[in-house]
Every structure is written in structure tokens, then in C-alpha cells.
XYZ file of C-alpha atoms in Angstrom:
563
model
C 59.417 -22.987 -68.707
C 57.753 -25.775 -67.046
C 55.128 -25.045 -64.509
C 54.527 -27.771 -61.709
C 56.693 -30.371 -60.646
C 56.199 -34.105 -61.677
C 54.219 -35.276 -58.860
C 54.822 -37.861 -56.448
C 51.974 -40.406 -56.448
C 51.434 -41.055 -52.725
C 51.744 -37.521 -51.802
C 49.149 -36.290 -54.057
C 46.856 -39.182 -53.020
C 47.377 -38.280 -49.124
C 46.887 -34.204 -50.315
C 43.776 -34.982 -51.859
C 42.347 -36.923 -49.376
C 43.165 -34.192 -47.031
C 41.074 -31.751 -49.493
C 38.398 -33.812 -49.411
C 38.085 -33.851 -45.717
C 38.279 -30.494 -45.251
C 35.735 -29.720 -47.936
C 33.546 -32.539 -46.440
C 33.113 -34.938 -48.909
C 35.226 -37.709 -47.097
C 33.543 -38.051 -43.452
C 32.427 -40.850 -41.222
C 29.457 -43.133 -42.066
C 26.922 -45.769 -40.611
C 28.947 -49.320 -41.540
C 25.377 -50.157 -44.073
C 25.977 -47.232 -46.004
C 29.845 -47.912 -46.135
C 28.931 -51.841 -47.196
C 26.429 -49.967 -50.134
C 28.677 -47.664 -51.713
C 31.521 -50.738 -52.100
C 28.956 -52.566 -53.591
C 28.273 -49.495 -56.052
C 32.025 -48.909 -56.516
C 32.094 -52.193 -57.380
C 29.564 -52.381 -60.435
C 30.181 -48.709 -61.394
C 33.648 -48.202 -60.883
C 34.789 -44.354 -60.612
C 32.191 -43.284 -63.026
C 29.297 -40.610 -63.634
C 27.219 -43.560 -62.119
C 28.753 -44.101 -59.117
C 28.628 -40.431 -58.194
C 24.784 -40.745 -58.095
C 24.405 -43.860 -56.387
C 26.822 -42.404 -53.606
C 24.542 -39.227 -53.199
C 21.537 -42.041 -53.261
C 23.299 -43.088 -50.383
C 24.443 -40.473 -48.332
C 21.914 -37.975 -49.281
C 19.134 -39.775 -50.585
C 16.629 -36.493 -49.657
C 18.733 -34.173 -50.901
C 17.478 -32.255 -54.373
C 20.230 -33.348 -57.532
C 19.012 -31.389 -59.587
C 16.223 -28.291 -60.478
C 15.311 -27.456 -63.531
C 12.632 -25.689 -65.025
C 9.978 -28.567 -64.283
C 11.525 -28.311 -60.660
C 13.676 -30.688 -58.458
C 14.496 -34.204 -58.326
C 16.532 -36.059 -55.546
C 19.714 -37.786 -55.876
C 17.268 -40.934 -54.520
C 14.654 -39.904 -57.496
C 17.270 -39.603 -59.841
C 18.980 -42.767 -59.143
C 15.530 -45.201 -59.378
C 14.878 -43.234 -62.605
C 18.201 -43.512 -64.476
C 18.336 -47.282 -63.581
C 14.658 -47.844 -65.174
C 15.717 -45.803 -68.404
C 18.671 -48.111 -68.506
C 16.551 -50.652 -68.678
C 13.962 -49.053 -71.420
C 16.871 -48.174 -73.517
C 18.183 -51.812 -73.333
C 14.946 -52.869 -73.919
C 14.894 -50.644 -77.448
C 18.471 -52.549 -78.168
C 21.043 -50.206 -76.868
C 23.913 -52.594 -75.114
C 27.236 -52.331 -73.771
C 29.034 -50.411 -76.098
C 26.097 -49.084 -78.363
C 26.116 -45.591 -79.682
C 23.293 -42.999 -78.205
C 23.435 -39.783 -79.810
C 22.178 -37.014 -77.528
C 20.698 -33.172 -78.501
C 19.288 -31.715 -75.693
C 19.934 -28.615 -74.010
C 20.814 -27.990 -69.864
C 18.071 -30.220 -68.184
C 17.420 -33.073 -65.814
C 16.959 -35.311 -68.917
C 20.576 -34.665 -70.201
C 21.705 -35.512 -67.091
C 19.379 -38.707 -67.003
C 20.696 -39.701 -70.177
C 24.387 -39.381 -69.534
C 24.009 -41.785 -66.370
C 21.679 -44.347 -68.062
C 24.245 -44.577 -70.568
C 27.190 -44.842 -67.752
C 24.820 -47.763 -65.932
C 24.889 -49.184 -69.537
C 28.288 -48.983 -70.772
C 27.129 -47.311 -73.795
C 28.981 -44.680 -76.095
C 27.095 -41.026 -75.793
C 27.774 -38.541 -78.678
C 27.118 -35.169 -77.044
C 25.393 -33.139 -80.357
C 25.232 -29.621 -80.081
C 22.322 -27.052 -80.793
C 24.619 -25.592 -83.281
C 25.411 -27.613 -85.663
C 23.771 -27.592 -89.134
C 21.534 -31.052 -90.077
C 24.268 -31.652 -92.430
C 27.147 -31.919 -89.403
C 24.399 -33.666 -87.544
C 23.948 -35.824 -90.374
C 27.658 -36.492 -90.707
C 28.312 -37.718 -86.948
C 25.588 -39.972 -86.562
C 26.785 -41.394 -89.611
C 30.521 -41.296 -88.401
C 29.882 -43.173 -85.248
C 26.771 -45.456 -86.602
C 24.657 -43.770 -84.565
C 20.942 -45.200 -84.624
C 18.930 -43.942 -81.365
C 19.104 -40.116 -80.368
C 17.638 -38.307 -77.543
C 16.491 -34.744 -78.396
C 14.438 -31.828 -77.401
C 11.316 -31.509 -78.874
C 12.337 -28.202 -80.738
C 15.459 -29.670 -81.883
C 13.765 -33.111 -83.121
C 13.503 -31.221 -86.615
C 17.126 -31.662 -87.270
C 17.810 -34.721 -87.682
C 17.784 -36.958 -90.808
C 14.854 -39.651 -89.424
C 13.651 -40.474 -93.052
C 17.005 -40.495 -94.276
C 18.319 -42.634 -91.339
C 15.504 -44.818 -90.124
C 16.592 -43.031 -86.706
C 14.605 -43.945 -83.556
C 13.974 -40.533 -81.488
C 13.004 -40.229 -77.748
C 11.449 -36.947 -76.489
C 13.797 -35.275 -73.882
C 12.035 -32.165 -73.268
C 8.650 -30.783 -74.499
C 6.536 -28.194 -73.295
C 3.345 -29.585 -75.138
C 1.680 -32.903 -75.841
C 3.153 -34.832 -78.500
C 2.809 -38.764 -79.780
C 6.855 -39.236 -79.530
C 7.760 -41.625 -77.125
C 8.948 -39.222 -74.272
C 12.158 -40.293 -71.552
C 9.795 -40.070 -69.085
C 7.083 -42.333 -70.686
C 9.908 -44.559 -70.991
C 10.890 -43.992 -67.373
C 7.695 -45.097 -66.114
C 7.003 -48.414 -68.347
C 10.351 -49.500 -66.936
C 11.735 -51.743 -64.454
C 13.541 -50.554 -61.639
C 15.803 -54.132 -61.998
C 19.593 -52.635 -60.857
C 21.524 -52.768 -63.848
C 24.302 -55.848 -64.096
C 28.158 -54.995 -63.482
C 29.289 -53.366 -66.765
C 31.614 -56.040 -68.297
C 34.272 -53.260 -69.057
C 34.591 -52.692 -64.994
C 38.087 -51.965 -65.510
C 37.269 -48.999 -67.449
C 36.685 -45.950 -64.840
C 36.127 -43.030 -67.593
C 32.585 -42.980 -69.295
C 32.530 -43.340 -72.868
C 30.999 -39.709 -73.958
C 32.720 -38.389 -77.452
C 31.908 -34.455 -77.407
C 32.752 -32.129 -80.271
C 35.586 -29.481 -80.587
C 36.647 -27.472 -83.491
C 39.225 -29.143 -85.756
C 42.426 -27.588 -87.083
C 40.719 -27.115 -90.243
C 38.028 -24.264 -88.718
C 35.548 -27.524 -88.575
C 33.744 -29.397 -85.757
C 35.026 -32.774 -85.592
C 34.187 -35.391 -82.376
C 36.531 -36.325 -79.683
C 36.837 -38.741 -76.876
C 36.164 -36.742 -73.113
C 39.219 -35.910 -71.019
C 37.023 -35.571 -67.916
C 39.142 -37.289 -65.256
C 36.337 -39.196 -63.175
C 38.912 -40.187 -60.364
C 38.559 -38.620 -56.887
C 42.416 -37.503 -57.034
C 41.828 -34.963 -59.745
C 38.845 -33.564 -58.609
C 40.816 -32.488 -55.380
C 43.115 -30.683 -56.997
C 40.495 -28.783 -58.728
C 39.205 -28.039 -54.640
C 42.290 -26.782 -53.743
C 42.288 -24.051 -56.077
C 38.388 -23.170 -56.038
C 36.472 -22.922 -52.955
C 34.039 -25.759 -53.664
C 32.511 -27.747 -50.748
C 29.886 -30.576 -49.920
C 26.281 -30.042 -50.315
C 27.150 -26.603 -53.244
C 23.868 -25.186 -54.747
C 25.515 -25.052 -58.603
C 24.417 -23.063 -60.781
C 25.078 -24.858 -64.322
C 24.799 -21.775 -67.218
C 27.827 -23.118 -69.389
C 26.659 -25.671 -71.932
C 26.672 -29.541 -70.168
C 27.430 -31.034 -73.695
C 30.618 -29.149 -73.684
C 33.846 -30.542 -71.942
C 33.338 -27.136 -69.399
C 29.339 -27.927 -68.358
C 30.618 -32.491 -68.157
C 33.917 -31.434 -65.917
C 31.999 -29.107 -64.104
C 29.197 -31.939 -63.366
C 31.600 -34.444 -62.524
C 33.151 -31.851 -59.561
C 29.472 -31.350 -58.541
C 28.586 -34.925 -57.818
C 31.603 -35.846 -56.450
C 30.336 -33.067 -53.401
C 26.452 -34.025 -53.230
C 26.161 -30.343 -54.846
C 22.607 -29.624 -55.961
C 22.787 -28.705 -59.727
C 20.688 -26.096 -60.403
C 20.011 -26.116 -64.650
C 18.812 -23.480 -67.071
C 17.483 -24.444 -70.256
C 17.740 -21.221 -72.048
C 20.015 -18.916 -69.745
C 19.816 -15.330 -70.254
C 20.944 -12.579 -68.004
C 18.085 -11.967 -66.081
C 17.128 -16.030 -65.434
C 20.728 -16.381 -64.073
C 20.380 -13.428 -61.776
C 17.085 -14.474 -60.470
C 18.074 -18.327 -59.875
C 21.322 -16.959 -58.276
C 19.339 -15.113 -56.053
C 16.057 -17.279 -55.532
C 17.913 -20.465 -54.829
C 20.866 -19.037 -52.810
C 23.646 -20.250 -55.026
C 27.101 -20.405 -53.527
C 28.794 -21.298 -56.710
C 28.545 -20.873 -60.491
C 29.910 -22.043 -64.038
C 29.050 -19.468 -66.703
C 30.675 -18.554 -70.282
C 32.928 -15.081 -70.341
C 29.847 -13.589 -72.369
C 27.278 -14.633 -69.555
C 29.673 -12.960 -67.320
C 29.743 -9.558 -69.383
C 25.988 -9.466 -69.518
C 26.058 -9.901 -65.611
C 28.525 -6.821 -64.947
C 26.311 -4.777 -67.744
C 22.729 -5.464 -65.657
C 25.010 -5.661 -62.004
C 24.172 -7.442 -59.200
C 20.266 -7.878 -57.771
C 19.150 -6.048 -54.878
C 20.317 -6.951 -51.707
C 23.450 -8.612 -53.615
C 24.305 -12.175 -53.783
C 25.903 -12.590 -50.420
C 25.726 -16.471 -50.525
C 27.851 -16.720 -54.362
C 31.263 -16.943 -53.325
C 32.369 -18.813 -56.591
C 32.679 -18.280 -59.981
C 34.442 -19.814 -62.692
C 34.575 -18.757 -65.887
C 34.897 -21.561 -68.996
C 34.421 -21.999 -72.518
C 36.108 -19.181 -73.917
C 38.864 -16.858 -73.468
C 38.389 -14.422 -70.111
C 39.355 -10.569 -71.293
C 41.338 -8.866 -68.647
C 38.919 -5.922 -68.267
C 35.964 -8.179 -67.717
C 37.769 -9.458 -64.723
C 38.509 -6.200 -63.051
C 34.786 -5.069 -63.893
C 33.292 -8.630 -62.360
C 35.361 -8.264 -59.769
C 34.148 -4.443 -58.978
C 30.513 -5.530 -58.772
C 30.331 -8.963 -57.552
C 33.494 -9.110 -55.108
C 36.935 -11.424 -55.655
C 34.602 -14.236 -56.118
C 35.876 -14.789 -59.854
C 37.916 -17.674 -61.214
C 39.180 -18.585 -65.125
C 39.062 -22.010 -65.949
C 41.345 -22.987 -68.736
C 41.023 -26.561 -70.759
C 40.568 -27.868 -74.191
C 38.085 -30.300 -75.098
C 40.704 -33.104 -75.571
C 42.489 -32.519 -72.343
C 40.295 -31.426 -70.116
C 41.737 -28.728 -67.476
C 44.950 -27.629 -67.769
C 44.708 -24.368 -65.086
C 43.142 -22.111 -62.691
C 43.632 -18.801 -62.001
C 42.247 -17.834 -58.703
C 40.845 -14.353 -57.503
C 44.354 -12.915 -56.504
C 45.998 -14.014 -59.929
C 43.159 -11.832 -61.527
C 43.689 -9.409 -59.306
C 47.523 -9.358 -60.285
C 47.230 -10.073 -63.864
C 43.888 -9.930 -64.929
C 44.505 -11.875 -68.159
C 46.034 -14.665 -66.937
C 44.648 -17.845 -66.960
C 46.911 -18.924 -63.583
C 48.762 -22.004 -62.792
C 48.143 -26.006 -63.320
C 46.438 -27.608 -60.286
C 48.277 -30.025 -58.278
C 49.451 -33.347 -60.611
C 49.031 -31.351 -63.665
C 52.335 -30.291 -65.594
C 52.304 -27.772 -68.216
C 55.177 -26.783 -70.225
C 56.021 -23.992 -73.080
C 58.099 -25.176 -75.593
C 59.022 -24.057 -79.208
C 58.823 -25.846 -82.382
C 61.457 -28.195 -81.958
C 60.741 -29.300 -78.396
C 63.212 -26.371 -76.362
C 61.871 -25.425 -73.004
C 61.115 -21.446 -73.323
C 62.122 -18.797 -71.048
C 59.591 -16.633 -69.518
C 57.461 -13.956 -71.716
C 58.605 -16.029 -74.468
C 55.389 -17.204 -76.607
C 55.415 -21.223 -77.138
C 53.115 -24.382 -77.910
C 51.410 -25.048 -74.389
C 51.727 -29.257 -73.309
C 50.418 -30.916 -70.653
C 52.882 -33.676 -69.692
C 52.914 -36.628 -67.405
C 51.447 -40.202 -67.316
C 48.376 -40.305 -69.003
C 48.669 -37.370 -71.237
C 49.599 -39.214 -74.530
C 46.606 -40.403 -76.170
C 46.522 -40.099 -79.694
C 43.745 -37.730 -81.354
C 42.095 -37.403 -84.056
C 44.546 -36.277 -86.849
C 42.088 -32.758 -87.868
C 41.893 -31.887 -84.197
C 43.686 -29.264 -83.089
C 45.234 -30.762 -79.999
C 47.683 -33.192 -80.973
C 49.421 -35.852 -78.787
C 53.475 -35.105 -79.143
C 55.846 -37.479 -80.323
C 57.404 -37.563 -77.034
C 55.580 -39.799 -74.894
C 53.091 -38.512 -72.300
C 53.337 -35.136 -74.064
C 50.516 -33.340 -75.160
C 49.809 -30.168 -77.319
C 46.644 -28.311 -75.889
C 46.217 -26.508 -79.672
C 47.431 -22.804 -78.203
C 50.030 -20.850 -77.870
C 51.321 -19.023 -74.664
C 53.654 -17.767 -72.428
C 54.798 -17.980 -68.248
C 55.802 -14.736 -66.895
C 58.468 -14.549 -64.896
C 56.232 -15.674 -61.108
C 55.053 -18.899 -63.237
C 51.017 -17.249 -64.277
C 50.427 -18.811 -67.734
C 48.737 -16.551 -70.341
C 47.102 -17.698 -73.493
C 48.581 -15.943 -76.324
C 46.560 -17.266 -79.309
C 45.613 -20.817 -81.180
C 47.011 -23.426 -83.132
C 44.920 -22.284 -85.816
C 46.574 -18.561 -85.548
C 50.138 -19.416 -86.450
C 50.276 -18.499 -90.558
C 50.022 -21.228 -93.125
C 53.111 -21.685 -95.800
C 51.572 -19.783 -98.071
C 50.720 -17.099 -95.728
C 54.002 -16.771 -94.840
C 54.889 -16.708 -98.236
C 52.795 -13.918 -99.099
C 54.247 -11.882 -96.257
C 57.761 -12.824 -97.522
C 57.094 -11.037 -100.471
C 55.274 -8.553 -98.839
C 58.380 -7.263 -96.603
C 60.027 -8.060 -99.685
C 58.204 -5.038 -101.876
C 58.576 -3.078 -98.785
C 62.350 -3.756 -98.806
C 62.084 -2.836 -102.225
C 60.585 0.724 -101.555
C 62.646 1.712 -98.967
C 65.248 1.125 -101.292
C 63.540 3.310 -104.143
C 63.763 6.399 -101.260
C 67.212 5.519 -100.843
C 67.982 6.437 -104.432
C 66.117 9.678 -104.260
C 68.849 10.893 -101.753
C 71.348 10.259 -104.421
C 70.055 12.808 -106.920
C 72.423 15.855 -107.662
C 72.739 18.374 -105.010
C 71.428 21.307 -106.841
C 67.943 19.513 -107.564
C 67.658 18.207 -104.023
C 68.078 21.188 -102.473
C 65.326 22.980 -104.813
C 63.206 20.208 -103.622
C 63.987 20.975 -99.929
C 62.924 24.585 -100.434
C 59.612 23.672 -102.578
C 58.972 21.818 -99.130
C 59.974 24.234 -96.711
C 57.612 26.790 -99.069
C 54.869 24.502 -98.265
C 55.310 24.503 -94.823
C 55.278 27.978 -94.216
C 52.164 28.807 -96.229
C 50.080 26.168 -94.255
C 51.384 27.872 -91.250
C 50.186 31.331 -92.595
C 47.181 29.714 -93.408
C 46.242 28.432 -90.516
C 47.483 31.876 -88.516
C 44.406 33.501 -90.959
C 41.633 31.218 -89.855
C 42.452 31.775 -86.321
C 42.506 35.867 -86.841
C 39.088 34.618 -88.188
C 37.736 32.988 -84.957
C 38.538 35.833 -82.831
C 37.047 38.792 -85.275
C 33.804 40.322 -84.732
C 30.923 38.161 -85.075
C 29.352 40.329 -88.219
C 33.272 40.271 -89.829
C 33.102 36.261 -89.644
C 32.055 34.666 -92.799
C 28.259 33.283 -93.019
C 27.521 30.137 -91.940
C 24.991 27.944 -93.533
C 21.218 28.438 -92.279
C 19.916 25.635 -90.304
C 16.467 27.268 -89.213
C 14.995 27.623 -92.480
C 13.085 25.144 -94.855
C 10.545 22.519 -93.248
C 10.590 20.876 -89.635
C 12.020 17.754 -89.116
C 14.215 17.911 -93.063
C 17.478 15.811 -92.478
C 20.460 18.132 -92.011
C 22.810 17.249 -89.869
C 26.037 15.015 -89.729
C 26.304 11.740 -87.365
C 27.315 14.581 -85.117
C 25.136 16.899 -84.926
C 26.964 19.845 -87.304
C 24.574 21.656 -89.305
C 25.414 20.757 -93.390
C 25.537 23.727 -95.970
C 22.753 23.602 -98.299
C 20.710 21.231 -95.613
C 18.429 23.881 -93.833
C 16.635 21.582 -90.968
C 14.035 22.787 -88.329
C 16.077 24.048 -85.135
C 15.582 21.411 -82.023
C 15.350 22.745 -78.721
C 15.946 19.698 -77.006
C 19.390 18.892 -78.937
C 22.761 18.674 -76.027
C 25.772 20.227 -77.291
C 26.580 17.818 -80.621
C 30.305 17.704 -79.189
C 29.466 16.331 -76.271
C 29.940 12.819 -74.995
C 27.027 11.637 -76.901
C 27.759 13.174 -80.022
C 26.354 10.545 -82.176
C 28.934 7.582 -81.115
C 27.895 4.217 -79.933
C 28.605 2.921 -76.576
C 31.569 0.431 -76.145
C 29.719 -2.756 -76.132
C 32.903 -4.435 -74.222
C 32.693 -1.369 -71.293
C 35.242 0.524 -69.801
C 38.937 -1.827 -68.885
């Protein structure tokens, strides 16, 4: 089943103009400002850059971003990431260079990933996960010989081994590193030269994904940086100019980059946590009036667990869920406490989005992950290339122009033989009103040998059933004694169980005795997870003890909650 049309070029660019206008991001301008952003369009091209020189043009005043060291205009931001350009230049990073990056979800990531744009440099997104051995492996991988990184995170990578030259991106002490904002000030605010690959709109950032082999492994960034795309992303969410953002999904994954490319292309104001828990994101939701949000499925159960502030959130009316799979009953229980506000986000690292499912398709089929936004076509096909029906499970591809770039051969998405064909890694299905649903991974489908070792598993089965099958053909005389021994059997468990029931309803001094739970010394252990007094276990009696049977009988809560 194929979901989406092959679009028409000049429609979609005349829809998503029309988007933009009526989410405010294309309006009228004084002719100076129009003459500025050509010039920046010019030298940045439709890149992370540009999106920050336009808000230093439109919106100069207006905050970019707030972090925990508070907020910084789109103005501020622009003079700053133009004299880091410069300092990093200055320390021999070029057009081209590799910068490898380990910070966490603060104004200096976001500084770095545009001084790198102005630059034309490569950015390898590292991830707070990784071991010093995988970190080890990358930098050597891509050559890498200059890394920005978080104080705490400094630790982990090889300098002595490497020679490495590390710059301070967030510290909450004094230190003798050089520091990005050390390097910020000693800098020139000289605009940066047109990048000599100007013909080149996407931003060289390689971020990691896991690999077919259970491994990380590093991929190029799918994040379309053209307006186009982003307005078909609009049309599905309700995202307009001048958003307050909240950012809690990880910026150095492909969710936290697309997400920051949507918010700069509407002058949104990203508001950043460095270390989000439940309680920060509830109380910057609420303290900075945030009318949309980006947040992992296990942010979002955390949120329905604590519920929503006092007084509600009656400004959020926009949530999409990323980076991981979005369980049906956490929709329906989101949706409960904080209103049809929620949206699932599907994409793979390599690719980028691939669908939204809006409020109403949750509300339909709460595990869906929806349909493909406009210029997006996603198909489910089987093994040898055959379109499936509907709630038949396939390979998901996302087809069309563009879509047939070659990855690395470990990853799990791999580009198709068929030209602009390409295999998002999972497995899924359309139902029959075209919602796709994400059956399972690449990585799920059973190896060769796996299968083999089922084979022979139904196999011995097989072979079982077939040793029953013989039993049946023993003489009639001996199978019928064996039918009575059974029947026998039968009746005296019925007998038996007729006594203990006499039992239950006799006298209580013609019961048997129980065992004595009162005697022996206060507080001895005696008891089952349940609360049932143990024979031979005499315990001190407790007053205070419910009814063991009850619903707290000694059972954990369901840490997932009720569907």
C-alpha cells in the first residue's frame, strides 16, 4: 500500500507558501530588511545559518534561546556565532574541517552548530552515552582533532592519546580550559566570507544511529533545511511564528536538529534544559508559557504520572512526541490529563521524518504513528519489492526524488536498489483508512540461523505430536483401561475437593487448626509476599495490617499505568 501521492512540484511549492502565510512566517517587510536577508540567503544558502541571521533581522530583540544561564537574542546570538567562527578558524578549523561536539541541550550546542554552518565545517554530534572507547573510535573514524564538550563530559575523551584540542562548552565552576565564551569574546565580529560550497543548502552534521549489528555507527543528517518541507511539517502540527519551544528531546539526535530547524524557520524562542527531569519540564512549561513542546515517550510518561501543574498549562497546545516508539496507552492517558494536544513524530536518523499522527489519529488508533506529510511517500512492500495490502506487515520506504542516498553498509536503513527508494530499517503495516503503524525493526526479523533453530524446533514438535498419534493406535482393550484409570482420577479430585468445602462451612471448633501467628517474638518474619501467615513462622500480630487479599496485597504497581 502506498500512502501519499507523488507530488506535483509547483503545487506543493504554492501549498507551502500558503502554510507559511497563515502561520506567519511569510509576511510583508521594510524593503532594507528584504535587501538584508538576500544578502544572507546569498552567503548562507538555506542553512542552520541563514535561519539566525533572518531572526537577526526580523526579530533582532526577540530571545533565541534560554537556558539555564538565561536568554540570548536572535541579534546576540548572531554577533556571537559569527565571532566563534572566527576563533575556531583562527585555531585551524576551515571549510570542510571536522569539529566533534559533546555537549548536552544548551545555548553553546546551538552556538556551535551555527559557527560550524557559517564555516562550512563537518560537526560530529557525540552523545553522552557512548563509552570513551566509541568516542575514541569516531573521532578516529572521521579524523577528528578539535571537540567541544561540557566540562563534566571533558573526562571522556582520549586527549593524551589524541593530542585533541578541547574547548569548554559548559561549566558551572572556574576552570583554566579555554571556554566558547572566552573564545567568543577575544574574537572578531568580521562577517564570515560566502562558504565556497554555496551550492550546498544542507549543513554538514554526521549524528549517530544504531547499526544493524546492535552498534552505534555515524550517519550523514536527513534534516531537510528547505522552507518546502518544513511546511508540510506545519500543516500537520499547529506550529506558528514567534513559538516559545520547549526543547526536552536530545538536540544531538536527528529528533532535537529537525525539531530546531522547524523552530528557526518561525522566530520560535527555544527554550533548553540541560538535564530535563519531570519536574524542570513542568515548571519551564509553566513559568515561560510554552505553547509547544518536543519531549521523548518516557518524558511524556513521567508527565502523565506527576499530571499537570496547578492552574494547568492553558498556553501548551502542542506536543510531539520523538525518539522512540509512542505506546498506545500513553496516548490515551496524555491525552486524559493534558487535552488532544499530543502528536507522534515518526523518523529514522537517516531519513529524517517519515509521518505524523495528529491528535484525532491518536484518538482513533492510539498506536499509530499517522500518515506522511505532504511530498513525502511511504510505501509497504515485502521482500521482493510487492506493494502490500492493508494489515499486511512489510519493510516501510520512503520514495521519491531525493530519497536514494546510499548509507553506510552496518546501518540499518538501507537505500533500495530501486532508485529513489529507501528502507527506513522497520517493519509495518497501513490499515485499511491509510494510518501507518510500526510493527517492529529491521533488527527484529530472525537471522538464518534463528530460523534454523526454529525449523527444527517445529520440527521436534511435529515429531511429538506424532508420538501422541501412535498412542491412539494401541489395542483397544489397553486404551480403554487407560480411559477409566483417567476417568478414576477425575472423580476422586472431585470428591476431594467436595470434602474441603464440607470443611469451610463446618463449625469453627470442627475445622482443622491453623498455624499460630500471635506467638513467639514481635516483629519475627512470618508471612508470605502476601500477607498469609506461614506454619511453623509464629510472628507478632499487626494491628495496622489491611486485609492481605486486598489490592495491595504485596504486588507492585504497574510502572507503565493503567491502558
Amino acid at each position: 500500500m502506498t500512502a501519499q501521492d507523488p507530488p506535483n512540484s509547483v503545487w506543493s511549492a504554492l501549498h507551502g507558501i500558503r502554510t507559511l502565510i497563515d502561520n506567519g512566517v511569510l509576511r510583508p517587510m521594510r524593503p532594507d530588511r528584504l535587501v538584508r536577508l538576500l544578502a544572507a540567503l546569498w552567503r548562507w544558502n538555506t542553512s542552520l545559518a541563514l535561519g539566525f541571521a533572518t531572526g537577526a533581522v526580523r526579530h533582532p530583540d526577540r530571545p533565541a534561546v534560554i537556558d539555564e544561564h538565561g536568554a540570548v537574542s536572535y541579534a546576540e546570538l548572531n554577533d556571537r556565532t559569527t565571532r566563534l567562527a572566527n576563533g575556531l578558524a583562527d585555531l585551524g578549523i576551515r571549510e570542510g574541517s571536522w569539529l566533534g561536539v559533546l555537549c548536552g541541550n544548551h545555548r553553546a550546542l546551538v552556538e556551535t552548530l551555527v559557527a560550524g554552518s557559517k564555516l562550512g565545517a563537518n560537526i560530529l554530534l557525540l552523545t553522552n552515552n557512548l563509552s570513551p572507547a566509541e568516542i575514541t573510535r569516531f573521532l578516529d573514524t572521521h579524523q577528528v582533532d578539535t571537540v567541544i564538550a561540557d566540562h563534566d563530559l571533558a573526562p571522556r575523551l582520549p586527549v593524551d592519546e589524541r593530542g585533541l584540542t578541547v574547548l569548554t562548552a559548559w561549566t558551572e565552576r572556574t576552570t583554566s580550559a579555554t571556554t566558547i565564551d572566552q573564545l567568543i569574546l577575544d574574537s572578531e565580529p568580521t562577517p564570515r566570507p560566502r562558504r565556497q560550497r554555496s551550492d550546498q543548502s544542507d549543513d554538514s552534521v554526521v549524528m549517530l544511529t544504531s547499526s544493524s549489528h546492535g552498534l552505534a555507527t555515524s550517519v550523514p543528517s536527513r534534516t531537510p533545511s528547505r522552507i518546502t518541507p518544513a511546511a508540510t511539517v506545519f500543516g500537520r502540527i499547529p506550529l506558528a511564528a514567534g513559538e516559545r519551544t520547549l526543547m526536552a528531546a536530545p538536540l544531538s539526535h536527528t529528533w532535537g536538529m529537525s525539531a530546531l530547524h522547524l523552530t528557526v524557520v518561525l522566530g520560535a524562542t527555544l527554550i533548553l534544559l540541560r538535564e530535563p527531569t519531570t519536574e524542570s519540564i513542568l515548571t519551564a512549561l509553566k513559568r515561560y508559557r510554552c505553547t509547544s513542546m518536543f519531549a521523548r515517550p518516557d518524558m511524556l510518561r513521567g508527565l502523565v504520572d506527576a499530571g499537570p501543574p496547578e492552574g494547568g498549562l492553558p498556553a501548551l497546545r502542542a506536543v510531539v512526541s520523538t525518539g522512540g516508539q509512542l505506546p498506545g496507552d500513553l496516548a490515551a492517558r496524555f491525552r486524559n490529563h493534558f487535552g488532544p494536544v499530543l502528536h507522534n513524530l515518526y523518523g529514522t536518523t537517516e531519513l529524517s521524518w517519515v509521518s505524523i499522527a495528529t491528535p484525532a489519529d491518536l484518538r482513533r488508533a492510539p498506536g499509530t504513528v499517522g500518515r506522511p506529510p505532504r511530498d513525502i511517500q511511504v510505501t509497504v512492500r515485502d521482500e521482493s519489492g510487492r506493494l502490500l495490502p492493508p494489515d499486511e506487515t512489510g519493510q516501510i520506504f520512503v520514495e521519491g526524488a531525493g530519497w536514494d542516498r546510499g548509507f553506510d553498509e552496518n546501518s540499518v536503513a538501507q537505500s533500495s536498489e530501486q532508485p529513489g527508494r529507501a528502507f527506513t530499517g522497520d517493519l509495518g503495516h497501513f490499515d485499511a483508512t491509510g494510518l501507518l503503524f510500526v510493527d517492529g525493526s529491521k533488527r527484529d526479523v530472525p537471522s538464518a540461523e534463528e530460523r534454523r533453530k526454529s525449523k527444527e524446533r517445529r520440527q521436534g514438535d511435529r515429531r511429538k505430536g506424532d508420538r501422541r498419534k501412535v498412542d491412539l493406535g494401541r489395542p483397544e482393550g489397553e486404551r480403554r483401561r487407560g480411559e477409566r484409570r483417567q476417568g478414576e482420577r477425575r472423580q476422586g479430585d472431585r470428591r476431594q475437593s467436595d470434602r474441603e468445602r464440607r470443611t469451610d462451612r463446618s463449625r469453627p471448633e470442627e475445622r482443622p487448626a491453623q498455624p499460630d501467628c500471635t506467638a513467639g517474638p514481635p516483629g519475627e518474619a512470618d508471612r508470605d509476599s502476601t500477607g498469609t501467615c506461614l506454619p511453623g513462622q509464629p510472628t507478632s500480630p499487626d494491628p495496622d495490617r489491611d486485609d492481605p487479599t486486598g489490592p495491595t496485597g504485596g504486588s507492585e504497581p504497574d510502572q507503565h499505568g493503567p491502558g
